[in-house]
Amino acid sequence: MSRVSNAEAQQSKPIAARSPIRALLTPRYKDMGGFSVLRSLPTTEVTTIGPWIYFDHLGPATFAPGAGVNVRPHPHIGIATVTYMFDGELLHRDSLGSVQPIRPGDINLMVAGKGVVHSERQSEQERADTHSVEGLQLWLVLPQECEHMDPAFYHYPASSLPITRVQGVPVRVMMGCAYGQGSPVKTFSDTLYLEAELAPGQTLQLPSCEELGLYVVRGHIHCGGTSVPAQSMAVFDCTPALSVRAHEYSRIVLIGGAHLGPRIIDWNFVSSSQAHIEQAREKWRSGLFPKVPGDEEEFIPLP
């Protein structure tokens, strides 16, 4: 049932015998028009981890004055986008009328549901000087009963996201519940999204989860005899009391949750129904999606 049109064949890195890691993914570069992202999900080997179906790492990138991120309006259905910045700022606009700068530590949650259009650019003020940008954008599959819900937008400032220490390691709980902390960010199914920073030699016991992935933003960690370098995604067969150890300063992200079943991916559209995908394609082709107020002139054509 699942067709992943944007996933490309990729090989996993070698995995130590009896390792709890079932796949070690190397992201591939994807051109986004003027800049590239590293995409870890989806692949032909691993389509989803829990409800997560896309995982993009933007940057780190440095832009000259006048240049920057400039993603024209485009549509989505059947997912929620989750944007989180490490450095720099993006300006989110959508067809609901939302206008929201995304700054480091904030989370933007845009629920596409039955259909939404958004753009991701940078303000004139941000583009005026040489500037850098780095962040993550993930797509979260909606349960089938939520695929046709009304679109919505939520913004959570960095100060609203709980931070705790686990074995001396600072952990930010961005979505879901872990280590006795719960995030205020809205979820639609069993969902986990965490960030942690480990000093050299520090160890972190991972939370129990039906499906779990670990992405190394920077640094180098070790788990069950397998080395996981920077910009790699480890996918686990979850076992109790599983821990990772940092070889050097390491910033990691954990994603996971309950599996929601197969989905069809076609460009920016995700659904459990091929008919729903075709309807969305025709609607965008015919110009029937709503416009983004303040960004009505440009759009990304249907491929």
Tab-separated table of N, CA, C and O in Angstrom, residues 31-111:
chain	number	residue	atom	x	y	z
A	31	ASP	N	17.733	19.008	-2.647
A	31	ASP	CA	17.707	20.417	-3.029
A	31	ASP	C	16.338	21.008	-2.733
A	31	ASP	O	15.311	20.476	-3.148
A	32	MET	N	16.332	22.118	-2.014
A	32	MET	CA	15.079	22.781	-1.656
A	32	MET	C	14.923	24.114	-2.384
A	32	MET	O	14.050	24.904	-2.058
A	33	GLY	N	15.776	24.349	-3.375
A	33	GLY	CA	15.708	25.602	-4.122
A	33	GLY	C	16.539	26.676	-3.459
A	33	GLY	O	16.025	27.458	-2.665
A	34	GLY	N	17.829	26.719	-3.770
A	34	GLY	CA	18.715	27.708	-3.182
A	34	GLY	C	19.472	27.225	-1.969
A	34	GLY	O	20.416	27.861	-1.521
A	35	PHE	N	19.064	26.098	-1.397
A	35	PHE	CA	19.789	25.485	-0.287
A	35	PHE	C	19.418	24.009	-0.238
A	35	PHE	O	18.476	23.561	-0.896
A	36	SER	N	20.172	23.239	0.533
A	36	SER	CA	19.938	21.802	0.632
A	36	SER	C	19.647	21.414	2.070
A	36	SER	O	20.046	22.105	3.016
A	37	VAL	N	18.938	20.301	2.224
A	37	VAL	CA	18.725	19.705	3.544
A	37	VAL	C	19.248	18.279	3.515
A	37	VAL	O	19.375	17.664	2.454
A	38	LEU	N	19.566	17.764	4.698
A	38	LEU	CA	19.907	16.359	4.854
A	38	LEU	C	18.642	15.616	5.265
A	38	LEU	O	18.066	15.909	6.317
A	39	ARG	N	18.202	14.661	4.458
A	39	ARG	CA	16.957	13.933	4.719
A	39	ARG	C	17.265	12.508	5.178
A	39	ARG	O	17.859	11.729	4.451
A	40	SER	N	16.831	12.192	6.405
A	40	SER	CA	17.023	10.846	6.959
A	40	SER	C	15.817	9.947	6.734
A	40	SER	O	15.953	8.734	6.599
A	41	LEU	N	14.626	10.539	6.768
A	41	LEU	CA	13.383	9.798	6.532
A	41	LEU	C	12.569	10.539	5.489
A	41	LEU	O	12.590	11.767	5.460
A	42	PRO	N	11.825	9.784	4.653
A	42	PRO	CA	11.730	8.324	4.578
A	42	PRO	C	12.822	7.754	3.680
A	42	PRO	O	13.416	8.467	2.881
A	43	THR	N	13.088	6.459	3.822
A	43	THR	CA	13.993	5.741	2.936
A	43	THR	C	13.277	4.480	2.456
A	43	THR	O	12.208	4.118	2.961
A	44	THR	N	13.886	3.807	1.504
A	44	THR	CA	13.300	2.538	1.054
A	44	THR	C	13.381	1.487	2.150
A	44	THR	O	12.602	0.535	2.154
A	45	GLU	N	14.303	1.660	3.086
A	45	GLU	CA	14.474	0.684	4.160
A	45	GLU	C	13.596	0.984	5.366
A	45	GLU	O	13.018	0.082	5.976
A	46	VAL	N	13.492	2.249	5.721
A	46	VAL	CA	12.705	2.674	6.879
A	46	VAL	C	11.807	3.823	6.433
A	46	VAL	O	12.289	4.919	6.137
A	47	THR	N	10.504	3.583	6.394
A	47	THR	CA	9.559	4.614	5.960
A	47	THR	C	9.151	5.522	7.109
A	47	THR	O	9.078	6.744	6.955
A	48	THR	N	8.874	4.923	8.266
A	48	THR	CA	8.449	5.704	9.424
A	48	THR	C	9.132	5.181	10.681
A	48	THR	O	9.565	4.024	10.760
A	49	ILE	N	9.210	6.058	11.683
A	49	ILE	CA	9.611	5.683	13.043
A	49	ILE	C	8.506	6.201	13.948
A	49	ILE	O	8.375	7.416	14.148
A	50	GLY	N	7.675	5.286	14.461
A	50	GLY	CA	6.467	5.729	15.145
A	50	GLY	C	5.623	6.507	14.157
A	50	GLY	O	5.448	6.096	13.003
A	51	PRO	N	5.117	7.679	14.538
A	51	PRO	CA	4.310	8.478	13.603
A	51	PRO	C	5.143	9.384	12.702
A	51	PRO	O	4.581	10.097	11.868
A	52	TRP	N	6.467	9.387	12.864
A	52	TRP	CA	7.321	10.316	12.105
A	52	TRP	C	7.626	9.753	10.725
A	52	TRP	O	8.115	8.639	10.588
A	53	ILE	N	7.388	10.561	9.687
A	53	ILE	CA	7.554	10.080	8.309
A	53	ILE	C	8.578	10.894	7.510
A	53	ILE	O	9.076	10.423	6.498
A	54	TYR	N	8.899	12.113	7.953
A	54	TYR	CA	9.958	12.911	7.329
A	54	TYR	C	10.853	13.442	8.436
A	54	TYR	O	10.373	13.835	9.513
A	55	PHE	N	12.160	13.482	8.142
A	55	PHE	CA	13.122	14.052	9.079
A	55	PHE	C	14.173	14.767	8.252
A	55	PHE	O	14.995	14.142	7.585
A	56	ASP	N	14.145	16.106	8.252
A	56	ASP	CA	15.076	16.934	7.500
A	56	ASP	C	15.927	17.767	8.444
A	56	ASP	O	15.409	18.366	9.399
A	57	HIS	N	17.231	17.800	8.162
A	57	HIS	CA	18.178	18.637	8.904
A	57	HIS	C	18.624	19.754	7.974
A	57	HIS	O	19.307	19.518	6.981
A	58	LEU	N	18.210	20.972	8.293
A	58	LEU	CA	18.576	22.162	7.530
A	58	LEU	C	19.853	22.751	8.101
A	58	LEU	O	19.921	23.085	9.280
A	59	GLY	N	20.883	22.873	7.252
A	59	GLY	CA	22.135	23.480	7.679
A	59	GLY	C	23.032	22.520	8.441
A	59	GLY	O	22.832	21.307	8.394
A	60	PRO	N	24.043	23.089	9.147
A	60	PRO	CA	24.270	24.527	9.287
A	60	PRO	C	24.693	25.162	7.965
A	60	PRO	O	25.500	24.610	7.223
A	61	ALA	N	24.119	26.339	7.680
A	61	ALA	CA	24.404	27.050	6.442
A	61	ALA	C	24.576	28.532	6.750
A	61	ALA	O	23.954	29.062	7.673
A	62	THR	N	25.436	29.169	5.976
A	62	THR	CA	25.657	30.602	6.107
A	62	THR	C	25.295	31.276	4.795
A	62	THR	O	25.701	30.812	3.717
A	63	PHE	N	24.512	32.358	4.874
A	63	PHE	CA	24.041	33.070	3.690
A	63	PHE	C	24.630	34.471	3.657
A	63	PHE	O	24.751	35.139	4.694
A	64	ALA	N	24.970	34.916	2.454
A	64	ALA	CA	25.440	36.286	2.253
A	64	ALA	C	24.271	37.256	2.383
A	64	ALA	O	23.101	36.863	2.267
A	65	PRO	N	24.550	38.533	2.609
A	65	PRO	CA	23.462	39.512	2.678
A	65	PRO	C	22.577	39.451	1.434
A	65	PRO	O	23.062	39.356	0.310
A	66	GLY	N	21.283	39.476	1.654
A	66	GLY	CA	20.322	39.407	0.563
A	66	GLY	C	19.871	38.013	0.214
A	66	GLY	O	18.842	37.832	-0.444
A	67	ALA	N	20.633	37.001	0.626
A	67	ALA	CA	20.273	35.603	0.350
A	67	ALA	C	19.661	34.977	1.606
A	67	ALA	O	19.664	35.566	2.681
A	68	GLY	N	19.125	33.764	1.440
A	68	GLY	CA	18.562	33.064	2.588
A	68	GLY	C	17.554	32.008	2.180
A	68	GLY	O	17.372	31.703	0.998
A	69	VAL	N	16.908	31.418	3.160
A	69	VAL	CA	15.875	30.409	2.915
A	69	VAL	C	14.679	31.093	2.276
A	69	VAL	O	14.213	32.135	2.756
A	70	ASN	N	14.164	30.512	1.200
A	70	ASN	CA	13.103	31.174	0.437
A	70	ASN	C	12.202	30.108	-0.206
A	70	ASN	O	12.190	29.938	-1.416
A	71	VAL	N	11.455	29.395	0.629
A	71	VAL	CA	10.589	28.318	0.142
A	71	VAL	C	9.206	28.893	-0.166
A	71	VAL	O	8.489	29.353	0.725
A	72	ARG	N	8.827	28.856	-1.435
A	72	ARG	CA	7.563	29.434	-1.889
A	72	ARG	C	6.356	28.663	-1.338
A	72	ARG	O	6.495	27.515	-0.901
A	73	PRO	N	5.162	29.251	-1.358
A	73	PRO	CA	3.976	28.551	-0.877
A	73	PRO	C	3.779	27.190	-1.547
A	73	PRO	O	3.946	27.054	-2.760
A	74	HIS	N	3.406	26.208	-0.728
A	74	HIS	CA	3.177	24.841	-1.198
A	74	HIS	C	2.181	24.167	-0.250
A	74	HIS	O	2.040	24.588	0.898
A	75	PRO	N	1.484	23.134	-0.709
A	75	PRO	CA	0.409	22.542	0.091
A	75	PRO	C	0.851	21.283	0.839
A	75	PRO	O	1.861	20.649	0.508
A	76	HIS	N	0.048	20.921	1.842
A	76	HIS	CA	0.198	19.636	2.547
A	76	HIS	C	-1.188	19.097	2.878
A	76	HIS	O	-2.136	19.865	3.092
A	77	ILE	N	-1.285	17.779	2.974
A	77	ILE	CA	-2.449	17.112	3.555
A	77	ILE	C	-1.952	15.951	4.411
A	77	ILE	O	-0.868	15.414	4.191
A	78	GLY	N	-2.749	15.561	5.408
A	78	GLY	CA	-2.564	14.312	6.125
A	78	GLY	C	-1.457	14.263	7.149
A	78	GLY	O	-1.218	13.206	7.744
A	79	ILE	N	-0.771	15.392	7.399
A	79	ILE	CA	0.357	15.406	8.321
A	79	ILE	C	0.285	16.633	9.223
A	79	ILE	O	-0.562	17.505	9.048
A	80	ALA	N	1.212	16.696	10.165
A	80	ALA	CA	1.541	17.928	10.879
A	80	ALA	C	3.032	18.163	10.698
A	80	ALA	O	3.826	17.230	10.811
A	81	THR	N	3.417	19.383	10.370
A	81	THR	CA	4.835	19.726	10.284
A	81	THR	C	5.303	20.253	11.635
A	81	THR	O	4.580	20.994	12.306
A	82	VAL	N	6.519	19.856	12.016
A	82	VAL	CA	7.099	20.270	13.291
A	82	VAL	C	8.461	20.894	12.989
A	82	VAL	O	9.364	20.208	12.487
A	83	THR	N	8.618	22.184	13.270
A	83	THR	CA	9.837	22.910	12.951
A	83	THR	C	10.513	23.373	14.231
A	83	THR	O	9.862	23.925	15.127
A	84	TYR	N	11.832	23.162	14.299
A	84	TYR	CA	12.620	23.484	15.493
A	84	TYR	C	13.967	24.020	15.044
A	84	TYR	O	14.657	23.383	14.246
A	85	MET	N	14.350	25.194	15.527
A	85	MET	CA	15.586	25.841	15.105
A	85	MET	C	16.673	25.715	16.167
A	85	MET	O	16.417	25.892	17.364
A	86	PHE	N	17.902	25.407	15.700
A	86	PHE	CA	19.083	25.497	16.556
A	86	PHE	C	19.717	26.878	16.460
A	86	PHE	O	20.267	27.392	17.424
A	87	ASP	N	19.678	27.466	15.260
A	87	ASP	CA	20.350	28.726	15.010
A	87	ASP	C	19.585	29.476	13.919
A	87	ASP	O	19.014	28.868	13.009
A	88	GLY	N	19.587	30.805	14.003
A	88	GLY	CA	18.924	31.600	12.984
A	88	GLY	C	17.422	31.659	13.185
A	88	GLY	O	16.892	31.284	14.238
A	89	GLU	N	16.750	32.124	12.147
A	89	GLU	CA	15.311	32.367	12.239
A	89	GLU	C	14.641	32.103	10.893
A	89	GLU	O	15.181	32.436	9.845
A	90	LEU	N	13.482	31.480	10.925
A	90	LEU	CA	12.625	31.336	9.756
A	90	LEU	C	11.332	32.102	9.987
A	90	LEU	O	10.901	32.281	11.132
A	91	LEU	N	10.716	32.517	8.890
A	91	LEU	CA	9.426	33.209	8.978
A	91	LEU	C	8.366	32.319	8.343
A	91	LEU	O	8.384	32.080	7.134
A	92	HIS	N	7.457	31.823	9.181
A	92	HIS	CA	6.369	30.944	8.740
A	92	HIS	C	5.140	31.780	8.414
A	92	HIS	O	4.715	32.629	9.194
A	93	ARG	N	4.553	31.534	7.233
A	93	ARG	CA	3.240	32.064	6.874
A	93	ARG	C	2.401	30.911	6.365
A	93	ARG	O	2.911	30.009	5.687
A	94	ASP	N	1.092	30.942	6.637
A	94	ASP	CA	0.229	29.878	6.111
A	94	ASP	C	-1.132	30.423	5.702
A	94	ASP	O	-1.452	31.598	5.928
A	95	SER	N	-1.927	29.556	5.080
A	95	SER	CA	-3.227	29.956	4.536
A	95	SER	C	-4.274	30.185	5.612
A	95	SER	O	-5.380	30.636	5.304
A	96	LEU	N	-3.940	29.906	6.875
A	96	LEU	CA	-4.821	30.241	7.987
A	96	LEU	C	-4.638	31.688	8.418
A	96	LEU	O	-5.378	32.184	9.266
A	97	GLY	N	-3.616	32.345	7.844
A	97	GLY	CA	-3.307	33.714	8.225
A	97	GLY	C	-2.218	33.828	9.270
A	97	GLY	O	-1.904	34.933	9.725
A	98	SER	N	-1.615	32.716	9.663
A	98	SER	CA	-0.545	32.735	10.665
A	98	SER	C	0.701	33.382	10.081
A	98	SER	O	1.087	33.105	8.945
A	99	VAL	N	1.340	34.226	10.866
A	99	VAL	CA	2.645	34.813	10.543
A	99	VAL	C	3.478	34.677	11.811
A	99	VAL	O	3.189	35.330	12.815
A	100	GLN	N	4.518	33.830	11.782
A	100	GLN	CA	5.234	33.526	13.009
A	100	GLN	C	6.726	33.314	12.758
A	100	GLN	O	7.124	32.387	12.068
A	101	PRO	N	7.583	34.174	13.324
A	101	PRO	CA	9.020	33.878	13.304
A	101	PRO	C	9.307	32.658	14.179
A	101	PRO	O	8.728	32.517	15.266
A	102	ILE	N	10.187	31.790	13.691
A	102	ILE	CA	10.599	30.614	14.459
A	102	ILE	C	12.044	30.841	14.872
A	102	ILE	O	12.939	30.906	14.026
A	103	ARG	N	12.277	30.948	16.178
A	103	ARG	CA	13.607	31.234	16.705
A	103	ARG	C	14.134	30.017	17.466
A	103	ARG	O	13.367	29.106	17.798
A	104	PRO	N	15.437	29.974	17.744
A	104	PRO	CA	16.025	28.796	18.409
A	104	PRO	C	15.280	28.406	19.682
A	104	PRO	O	14.990	29.241	20.539
A	105	GLY	N	14.973	27.110	19.769
A	105	GLY	CA	14.289	26.560	20.938
A	105	GLY	C	12.783	26.541	20.836
A	105	GLY	O	12.113	25.840	21.603
A	106	ASP	N	12.196	27.314	19.901
A	106	ASP	CA	10.744	27.311	19.704
A	106	ASP	C	10.320	26.066	18.915
A	106	ASP	O	11.114	25.484	18.168
A	107	ILE	N	9.054	25.715	19.039
A	107	ILE	CA	8.466	24.688	18.179
A	107	ILE	C	7.258	25.283	17.475
A	107	ILE	O	6.378	25.875	18.112
A	108	ASN	N	7.228	25.130	16.153
A	108	ASN	CA	6.052	25.437	15.349
A	108	ASN	C	5.388	24.133	14.941
A	108	ASN	O	6.053	23.244	14.390
A	109	LEU	N	4.112	24.010	15.212
A	109	LEU	CA	3.331	22.833	14.837
A	109	LEU	C	2.217	23.290	13.896
A	109	LEU	O	1.312	24.014	14.314
A	110	MET	N	2.306	22.882	12.638
A	110	MET	CA	1.262	23.206	11.667
A	110	MET	C	0.547	21.920	11.289
A	110	MET	O	1.151	20.995	10.748
A	111	VAL	N	-0.735	21.855	11.592
A	111	VAL	CA	-1.536	20.664	11.312
A	111	VAL	C	-2.201	20.844	9.950
A	111	VAL	O	-3.055	21.721	9.777
